[in-house]
Amino acid sequence: MTKKLMYYVKNIGLKGIVPLLIVGLAIFGARMIIKTKPVARKKAPVISAPLVNVSSMKPQEFKIWTPVMGTVEASRKITLEPQVAGRVISVSDSFIPGGYFAKGDEVLRIDPLDYELALKQQQSVVIEAEYNLKLERGHQKVAGREWKLLRKSSGGTIQEAELALRKPHLEKAEANLAASKAKLRQSRVNLSRTRVRVPFSSMVVTKDAGLGANLGAQEAIATMIGTDEFWVMVSVPVDRLDRIVIPSVANGFKGSVARVVSGSNGNSFERAGRVLRLLPALESKGRMARVIVAVEDPLNLKGIEGVRPLLLGSYINVYIDSGTLDRVFAVPRTAYRDGDTLWIMKDNSELEVRKVEPIWRDQDYIYLEKGVVEGEKLVTTDISTPLQGMKLRENVSAVERDNNDG
């Protein structure tokens, strides 16, 4: 019995116990691993302060200009017409579109023959009238002597005296001479008008007559524009007028200086201009004031090197001198944020979103008289999500680079 039990334990019992022991040990080990597993500690998230460029605020004096736009127009424009009728017998070589004429230059000539004959005829009429007046004055002397003899014997009234002295005859002779001389002057004027001249320095825009044409008096022969000066009709906000000098007796009729800029970026050019007049009515649509800016020698007929002509109809930029601003802060447009705000980096490196009220604006800057203090740091870098009081880091290398450049 003992041998059988030993045999059973040795050959069968051990085979069943060993697997159970292995399983038990595995379960025990797993539990121990779970119990002794290290617990990961949660770390607080690290928030990195944005790196920003700043600019130190400093009050300065700034020259300011009012930017406006306008269209170039002719200051003078006429329809050239002859004052006498006739056939065109000659024309100037410059009488073509774009041709230039100085003041008093001859454009074309009308056949003068009829007017020369009329002048000679009128000259003879004047000579005859002068003769008649001299003859009548001789009659006056004879009549005077006769009246003296008649007056001693019979007296006479004033009316009788005037008739006896041939006073009405003298007045008629004098009037005839004056009328004939007036007609002679008119004949000379008509003859001179056969040479059609320009009344001011001008350029041909359109030509409506040529050699051989039979023209009537006051028939259009050309459209001419003055070349001494062009006007730029600009629209100006009404609230900017107080900074623009309008010509008047008080200022010697000298308006604000203006810079007239034509062309696109990279191919633009600038001409000098001056405010000439303020028109009395606002625009019907935009309710803007209308100001005339004059530009002398717009086509550069003087031939100044590097000066390009200003063309009619051009829509151009004009910058009108608006004086200076004293002790103001200039803020780049790129640093002027939505809602009329600036980003200021305070001494504790926190962001302050500050609302301001500009006193002037132009294309590149806004100008502040108050709302910032000298030495404050203006943030010029864009921040994706700016929050009031958020921490900032100043880009010191950018400051050093700016100082070195200065």
Coordinates of C-alpha atoms in Angstrom, one line a residue:
M1 CA 0.0 0.0 0.0
T2 CA 2.8 2.3 0.9
K3 CA 4.6 1.5 -2.4
K4 CA 1.4 2.3 -4.4
L5 CA 0.9 5.6 -2.6
M6 CA 4.5 6.6 -3.2
Y7 CA 4.2 5.6 -6.8
Y8 CA 1.0 7.7 -7.2
V9 CA 2.5 10.8 -5.6
K10 CA 5.7 10.5 -7.6
N11 CA 4.3 9.8 -11.0
I12 CA 0.8 11.3 -11.0
G13 CA 0.4 13.8 -8.1
L14 CA 3.5 15.8 -9.1
K15 CA 2.3 16.1 -12.7
G16 CA -0.9 17.8 -11.5
I17 CA 0.6 20.0 -8.8
V18 CA 3.4 21.5 -10.9
P19 CA 1.2 23.2 -13.4
L20 CA -1.0 24.6 -10.6
L21 CA 2.1 26.0 -8.9
I22 CA 3.2 27.7 -12.1
V23 CA -0.1 29.3 -12.7
G24 CA -0.3 30.5 -9.1
L25 CA 3.2 31.9 -9.2
A26 CA 2.3 33.8 -12.5
I27 CA -0.9 35.3 -11.0
F28 CA 1.0 36.3 -7.9
G29 CA 3.8 37.9 -10.0
A30 CA 1.3 39.8 -12.1
R31 CA -0.4 41.2 -9.0
M32 CA 2.9 42.3 -7.6
I33 CA 3.8 44.1 -10.8
I34 CA 0.5 45.9 -10.9
K35 CA 0.8 47.0 -7.3
T36 CA 4.3 48.2 -7.7
K37 CA 3.8 50.0 -11.1
P38 CA 5.2 53.6 -10.9
V39 CA 2.5 56.3 -11.3
A40 CA 3.3 59.0 -13.9
R41 CA 3.0 62.5 -12.5
K42 CA 1.1 65.1 -14.5
K43 CA 3.2 68.2 -15.3
A44 CA 1.7 71.6 -15.7
P45 CA 1.7 72.8 -19.3
V46 CA 4.5 75.3 -20.1
I47 CA 3.2 78.4 -21.9
S48 CA 5.8 80.1 -24.0
A49 CA 5.5 83.9 -24.1
P50 CA 5.5 85.2 -27.7
L51 CA 8.7 86.8 -29.0
V52 CA 7.8 90.3 -30.3
N53 CA 9.6 93.3 -31.9
V54 CA 8.9 96.6 -30.2
S55 CA 9.5 100.3 -31.0
S56 CA 10.1 103.0 -28.5
M57 CA 7.5 105.8 -28.7
K58 CA 9.1 109.2 -29.2
P59 CA 7.2 112.5 -30.0
Q60 CA 8.5 114.4 -33.0
E61 CA 7.6 117.1 -35.5
F62 CA 6.1 115.7 -38.7
K63 CA 5.4 117.3 -42.1
I64 CA 2.0 116.2 -43.2
W65 CA 0.2 116.0 -46.6
T66 CA -3.4 115.5 -47.5
P67 CA -3.6 112.7 -50.0
V68 CA -6.3 113.1 -52.6
M69 CA -7.0 112.1 -56.2
G70 CA -8.3 114.0 -59.2
T71 CA -8.5 114.3 -63.0
V72 CA -6.3 116.5 -65.2
E73 CA -8.2 119.1 -67.1
A74 CA -7.4 122.0 -69.4
S75 CA -7.4 125.4 -67.7
R76 CA -8.2 127.0 -71.0
K77 CA -10.1 125.5 -73.9
I78 CA -11.5 127.3 -76.9
T79 CA -13.1 126.7 -80.3
L80 CA -11.0 128.7 -82.7
E81 CA -13.1 130.7 -85.2
P82 CA -12.3 133.2 -87.9
Q83 CA -14.0 136.6 -87.5
V84 CA -14.2 137.2 -91.3
A85 CA -15.3 135.0 -94.1
G86 CA -13.2 133.8 -97.1
R87 CA -11.2 131.1 -98.6
V88 CA -8.2 129.6 -96.8
I89 CA -5.0 130.3 -98.8
S90 CA -2.4 129.1 -96.4
V91 CA -2.0 127.1 -93.1
S92 CA 0.8 126.7 -90.6
D93 CA 2.8 123.5 -90.6
S94 CA 1.9 123.2 -86.9
F95 CA -1.8 123.1 -87.7
I96 CA -2.3 119.5 -86.9
P97 CA -3.6 117.7 -83.8
G98 CA -0.8 118.1 -81.2
G99 CA 0.7 121.1 -82.9
Y100 CA 1.9 123.9 -80.7
F101 CA 1.4 127.6 -81.1
A102 CA 2.9 130.4 -79.0
K103 CA 0.6 133.4 -78.2
G104 CA -0.1 135.4 -81.3
D105 CA 1.2 132.8 -83.8
E106 CA -0.7 132.6 -87.2
V107 CA -2.7 129.4 -87.6
L108 CA -4.1 130.1 -91.1
R109 CA -4.7 132.9 -93.6
I110 CA -7.9 133.8 -95.4
D111 CA -7.7 135.4 -98.9
P112 CA -7.2 139.1 -98.1
L113 CA -8.0 140.6 -101.5
D114 CA -11.6 141.6 -100.8
Y115 CA -10.6 143.2 -97.6
E116 CA -7.7 145.1 -99.2
L117 CA -10.0 146.5 -101.8
A118 CA -12.5 147.5 -99.1
L119 CA -9.8 149.2 -97.2
K120 CA -8.7 151.3 -100.3
Q121 CA -12.3 152.3 -101.0
Q122 CA -12.7 153.4 -97.4
Q123 CA -9.5 155.4 -97.5
S124 CA -10.9 157.4 -100.5
V125 CA -14.2 158.0 -98.5
V126 CA -12.1 159.4 -95.7
I127 CA -10.2 161.7 -98.1
E128 CA -13.5 162.9 -99.5
A129 CA -14.9 163.6 -96.0
E130 CA -11.8 165.5 -95.0
Y131 CA -12.2 167.6 -98.2
N132 CA -15.8 168.3 -97.5
L133 CA -15.0 169.4 -93.9
K134 CA -12.3 171.8 -95.1
L135 CA -14.7 173.2 -97.7
E136 CA -17.4 173.7 -95.1
R137 CA -15.0 175.5 -92.8
G138 CA -14.2 177.9 -95.7
H139 CA -18.0 178.5 -96.1
Q140 CA -18.1 179.2 -92.4
K141 CA -15.7 182.1 -92.7
V142 CA -17.7 183.7 -95.5
A143 CA -20.9 183.1 -93.7
G144 CA -19.4 184.8 -90.6
R145 CA -18.6 188.0 -92.4
E146 CA -22.1 188.1 -94.0
W147 CA -23.8 187.5 -90.7
K148 CA -22.0 190.5 -89.1
L149 CA -23.3 192.8 -91.8
L150 CA -26.8 191.4 -91.6
R151 CA -26.9 191.5 -87.8
K152 CA -26.1 195.3 -87.7
S153 CA -29.0 196.1 -90.0
S154 CA -31.7 193.6 -88.8
G155 CA -30.6 191.9 -85.6
G156 CA -31.6 188.2 -85.5
T157 CA -32.3 185.3 -83.2
I158 CA -29.9 182.6 -82.1
Q159 CA -31.6 180.1 -84.4
E160 CA -31.2 182.5 -87.3
A161 CA -27.6 183.0 -86.4
E162 CA -26.8 179.3 -86.4
L163 CA -28.4 178.9 -89.8
A164 CA -26.7 181.9 -91.2
L165 CA -23.3 180.7 -89.9
R166 CA -23.9 177.2 -91.4
K167 CA -23.4 175.5 -88.1
P168 CA -25.6 172.4 -89.1
H169 CA -23.5 172.1 -92.2
L170 CA -20.3 172.0 -90.2
E171 CA -21.6 169.4 -87.8
K172 CA -22.7 167.2 -90.6
A173 CA -19.3 167.4 -92.3
E174 CA -17.5 166.6 -89.0
A175 CA -19.9 163.6 -88.4
N176 CA -19.3 162.3 -91.9
L177 CA -15.6 162.4 -91.4
A178 CA -15.8 160.7 -88.0
A179 CA -18.0 157.9 -89.5
S180 CA -15.7 157.4 -92.5
K181 CA -12.7 157.2 -90.2
A182 CA -14.4 154.6 -88.1
K183 CA -15.2 152.5 -91.1
L184 CA -11.6 152.8 -92.2
R185 CA -10.5 151.4 -88.9
Q186 CA -13.0 148.6 -89.2
S187 CA -11.6 147.9 -92.7
R188 CA -8.1 147.7 -91.3
V189 CA -9.3 145.4 -88.5
N190 CA -11.1 143.1 -91.0
L191 CA -7.9 142.9 -93.1
S192 CA -5.8 141.9 -90.1
R193 CA -8.4 139.3 -89.2
T194 CA -7.7 137.4 -92.4
R195 CA -4.7 136.1 -90.4
V196 CA -6.2 133.8 -87.8
R197 CA -4.0 133.8 -84.7
V198 CA -4.1 132.1 -81.3
P199 CA -5.0 134.3 -78.3
F200 CA -2.7 132.4 -75.9
S201 CA 0.0 129.7 -76.0
S202 CA -2.0 126.6 -77.1
M203 CA -2.0 123.2 -78.7
V204 CA -4.3 121.8 -81.3
V205 CA -6.7 119.1 -80.1
T206 CA -8.9 118.8 -83.2
K207 CA -8.6 120.3 -86.6
D208 CA -11.8 121.1 -88.6
A209 CA -10.6 123.1 -91.6
G210 CA -7.8 123.1 -94.0
L211 CA -6.2 124.7 -97.1
G212 CA -8.8 125.7 -99.7
A213 CA -11.8 125.7 -97.4
N214 CA -14.4 128.4 -97.8
L215 CA -15.0 129.6 -94.2
G216 CA -17.8 131.6 -92.9
A217 CA -17.4 134.1 -90.0
Q218 CA -17.4 132.3 -86.6
E219 CA -17.2 128.8 -88.3
A220 CA -15.2 126.4 -86.1
I221 CA -11.8 125.6 -87.5
A222 CA -10.1 123.9 -84.5
T223 CA -10.3 123.1 -80.8
M224 CA -7.3 124.5 -78.8
I225 CA -6.2 124.1 -75.2
G226 CA -3.9 126.4 -73.2
T227 CA -0.4 125.0 -72.5
D228 CA 0.8 127.4 -69.8
E229 CA -1.2 125.7 -67.1
F230 CA -3.3 122.6 -66.5
W231 CA -5.7 122.1 -63.6
V232 CA -6.2 119.0 -61.5
M233 CA -9.8 118.8 -60.1
V234 CA -9.4 117.0 -56.7
S235 CA -11.9 115.9 -54.1
V236 CA -10.9 116.8 -50.5
P237 CA -12.7 115.7 -47.3
V238 CA -14.3 118.8 -45.8
D239 CA -12.6 118.2 -42.4
R240 CA -9.2 118.6 -44.1
L241 CA -9.9 122.0 -45.5
D242 CA -8.8 123.8 -42.3
R243 CA -5.2 122.6 -42.9
I244 CA -5.1 123.7 -46.6
V245 CA -4.3 127.3 -47.6
I246 CA -6.8 128.6 -50.1
P247 CA -5.7 131.7 -52.1
S248 CA -7.2 135.0 -50.9
V249 CA -6.3 138.6 -50.4
A250 CA -5.1 137.9 -46.9
N251 CA -2.4 135.5 -48.0
G252 CA -1.5 137.3 -51.3
F253 CA -3.4 134.7 -53.3
K254 CA -0.8 132.0 -52.6
G255 CA -2.3 128.6 -52.0
S256 CA -0.8 125.5 -50.5
V257 CA 2.0 123.7 -52.3
A258 CA 1.0 120.3 -53.8
R259 CA 2.9 117.3 -55.1
V260 CA 1.2 115.9 -58.3
V261 CA 2.2 112.3 -58.8
S262 CA 1.3 110.4 -62.0
G263 CA 2.0 106.9 -63.2
S264 CA 2.2 103.5 -61.4
N265 CA 4.7 102.2 -58.9
G266 CA 8.1 101.9 -60.4
N267 CA 7.1 104.2 -63.3
S268 CA 5.7 107.2 -61.5
F269 CA 6.8 110.8 -61.8
E270 CA 6.2 113.9 -59.7
R271 CA 5.3 117.5 -60.7
A272 CA 5.0 120.6 -58.6
G273 CA 1.6 122.2 -58.2
R274 CA -0.3 124.8 -56.1
V275 CA -3.8 125.1 -54.8
L276 CA -5.6 127.7 -57.0
R277 CA -9.2 127.7 -55.9
L278 CA -11.9 126.2 -53.7
L279 CA -15.1 125.6 -55.6
P280 CA -18.3 126.9 -53.9
A281 CA -20.3 123.6 -54.0
L282 CA -19.7 120.1 -52.7
E283 CA -19.8 117.0 -54.9
S284 CA -23.3 115.7 -55.4
K285 CA -22.4 112.1 -54.6
G286 CA -19.5 112.0 -52.2
R287 CA -20.2 115.3 -50.5
M288 CA -16.5 116.2 -50.8
A289 CA -15.1 119.6 -51.3
R290 CA -13.7 120.4 -54.8
V291 CA -10.3 122.1 -55.1
I292 CA -8.4 123.2 -58.1
V293 CA -4.6 122.4 -58.2
A294 CA -2.7 124.3 -60.9
V295 CA 0.4 122.8 -62.6
E296 CA 2.6 125.2 -64.7
D297 CA 4.1 124.1 -68.0
P298 CA 2.3 120.7 -67.7
L299 CA 3.5 119.4 -71.1
N300 CA 7.2 120.4 -70.4
L301 CA 7.4 122.6 -73.5
K302 CA 10.4 124.3 -71.9
G303 CA 12.2 121.0 -72.3
I304 CA 13.5 120.5 -68.8
E305 CA 15.4 117.2 -68.7
G306 CA 13.8 114.4 -66.7
V307 CA 10.4 116.1 -66.6
R308 CA 7.6 114.1 -68.2
P309 CA 4.4 115.7 -69.6
L310 CA 1.1 115.6 -67.7
L311 CA -1.6 114.3 -69.9
L312 CA -5.2 115.5 -70.0
G313 CA -7.7 113.0 -68.6
S314 CA -5.2 111.3 -66.3
Y315 CA -6.5 110.2 -62.9
I316 CA -3.7 111.0 -60.6
N317 CA -2.6 111.3 -56.9
V318 CA -2.1 114.7 -55.4
Y319 CA -0.6 115.4 -52.0
I320 CA -1.5 118.8 -50.6
D321 CA 0.8 120.5 -48.0
S322 CA -1.1 120.5 -44.8
G323 CA 1.5 122.0 -42.5
T324 CA 3.3 120.3 -39.6
L325 CA 2.3 118.4 -36.4
D326 CA 4.3 119.3 -33.3
R327 CA 5.2 116.7 -30.6
V328 CA 3.1 113.9 -31.9
F329 CA 3.7 110.1 -32.1
A330 CA 3.7 108.4 -35.5
V331 CA 2.4 104.8 -35.5
P332 CA 2.9 102.7 -38.6
R333 CA -0.3 101.5 -40.1
T334 CA 0.9 97.9 -39.7
A335 CA 1.0 98.5 -35.9
Y336 CA -2.5 100.1 -35.8
R337 CA -4.9 97.3 -34.7
D338 CA -8.6 96.8 -35.2
G339 CA -10.9 98.9 -33.1
D340 CA -8.5 101.9 -33.0
T341 CA -6.1 100.0 -30.6
L342 CA -2.4 99.7 -30.1
W343 CA -0.5 96.8 -28.4
I344 CA 1.8 98.2 -25.7
M345 CA 4.4 96.0 -23.9
K346 CA 4.4 97.2 -20.3
D347 CA 7.4 97.3 -18.0
N348 CA 6.3 93.9 -16.5
S349 CA 6.4 92.4 -20.0
E350 CA 2.6 92.1 -20.1
L351 CA 0.5 93.1 -23.1
E352 CA -1.8 96.0 -22.9
V353 CA -4.4 96.5 -25.6
R354 CA -5.0 100.2 -25.6
K355 CA -7.6 102.3 -27.4
V356 CA -6.4 105.5 -29.0
E357 CA -7.8 108.5 -31.0
P358 CA -5.6 109.6 -33.9
I359 CA -5.6 113.3 -34.9
W360 CA -4.3 112.6 -38.4
R361 CA -4.0 109.7 -40.8
D362 CA -2.1 109.1 -44.0
Q363 CA -1.3 106.1 -46.2
D364 CA 1.6 105.0 -44.0
Y365 CA 1.1 106.3 -40.5
I366 CA -1.5 107.4 -37.9
Y367 CA -0.6 110.3 -35.6
L368 CA -1.3 110.6 -31.9
E369 CA -1.2 113.6 -29.7
K370 CA -2.2 111.7 -26.6
G371 CA -2.9 108.1 -25.5
V372 CA 0.8 107.0 -25.3
V373 CA 3.8 108.2 -23.3
E374 CA 7.3 108.8 -24.4
G375 CA 9.5 105.7 -24.0
E376 CA 6.6 103.2 -24.0
K377 CA 7.1 100.1 -26.1
L378 CA 4.9 99.7 -29.1
V379 CA 4.5 96.1 -30.3
T380 CA 5.0 95.9 -34.0
T381 CA 4.8 92.1 -34.4
D382 CA 1.5 90.4 -35.2
I383 CA 0.2 88.1 -32.4
S384 CA -2.2 85.4 -33.4
T385 CA -4.3 85.5 -30.3
P386 CA -3.6 88.7 -28.3
L387 CA -4.9 88.7 -24.8
Q388 CA -4.9 91.5 -22.3
G389 CA -2.2 90.9 -19.7
M390 CA -0.5 88.0 -21.6
K391 CA 3.3 87.8 -21.1
L392 CA 5.6 88.8 -23.9
R393 CA 9.3 88.5 -24.7
E394 CA 11.1 91.4 -26.3
N395 CA 13.3 90.5 -29.4
V396 CA 16.5 92.1 -28.1
S397 CA 18.5 91.3 -31.2
A398 CA 16.0 93.3 -33.3
V399 CA 16.5 96.3 -31.0
E400 CA 20.3 96.0 -31.2
R401 CA 20.1 95.7 -35.0
D402 CA 17.9 98.8 -35.2
N403 CA 20.3 100.7 -33.0
N404 CA 23.3 99.7 -35.1
D405 CA 21.4 100.8 -38.2
G406 CA 20.6 104.1 -36.7

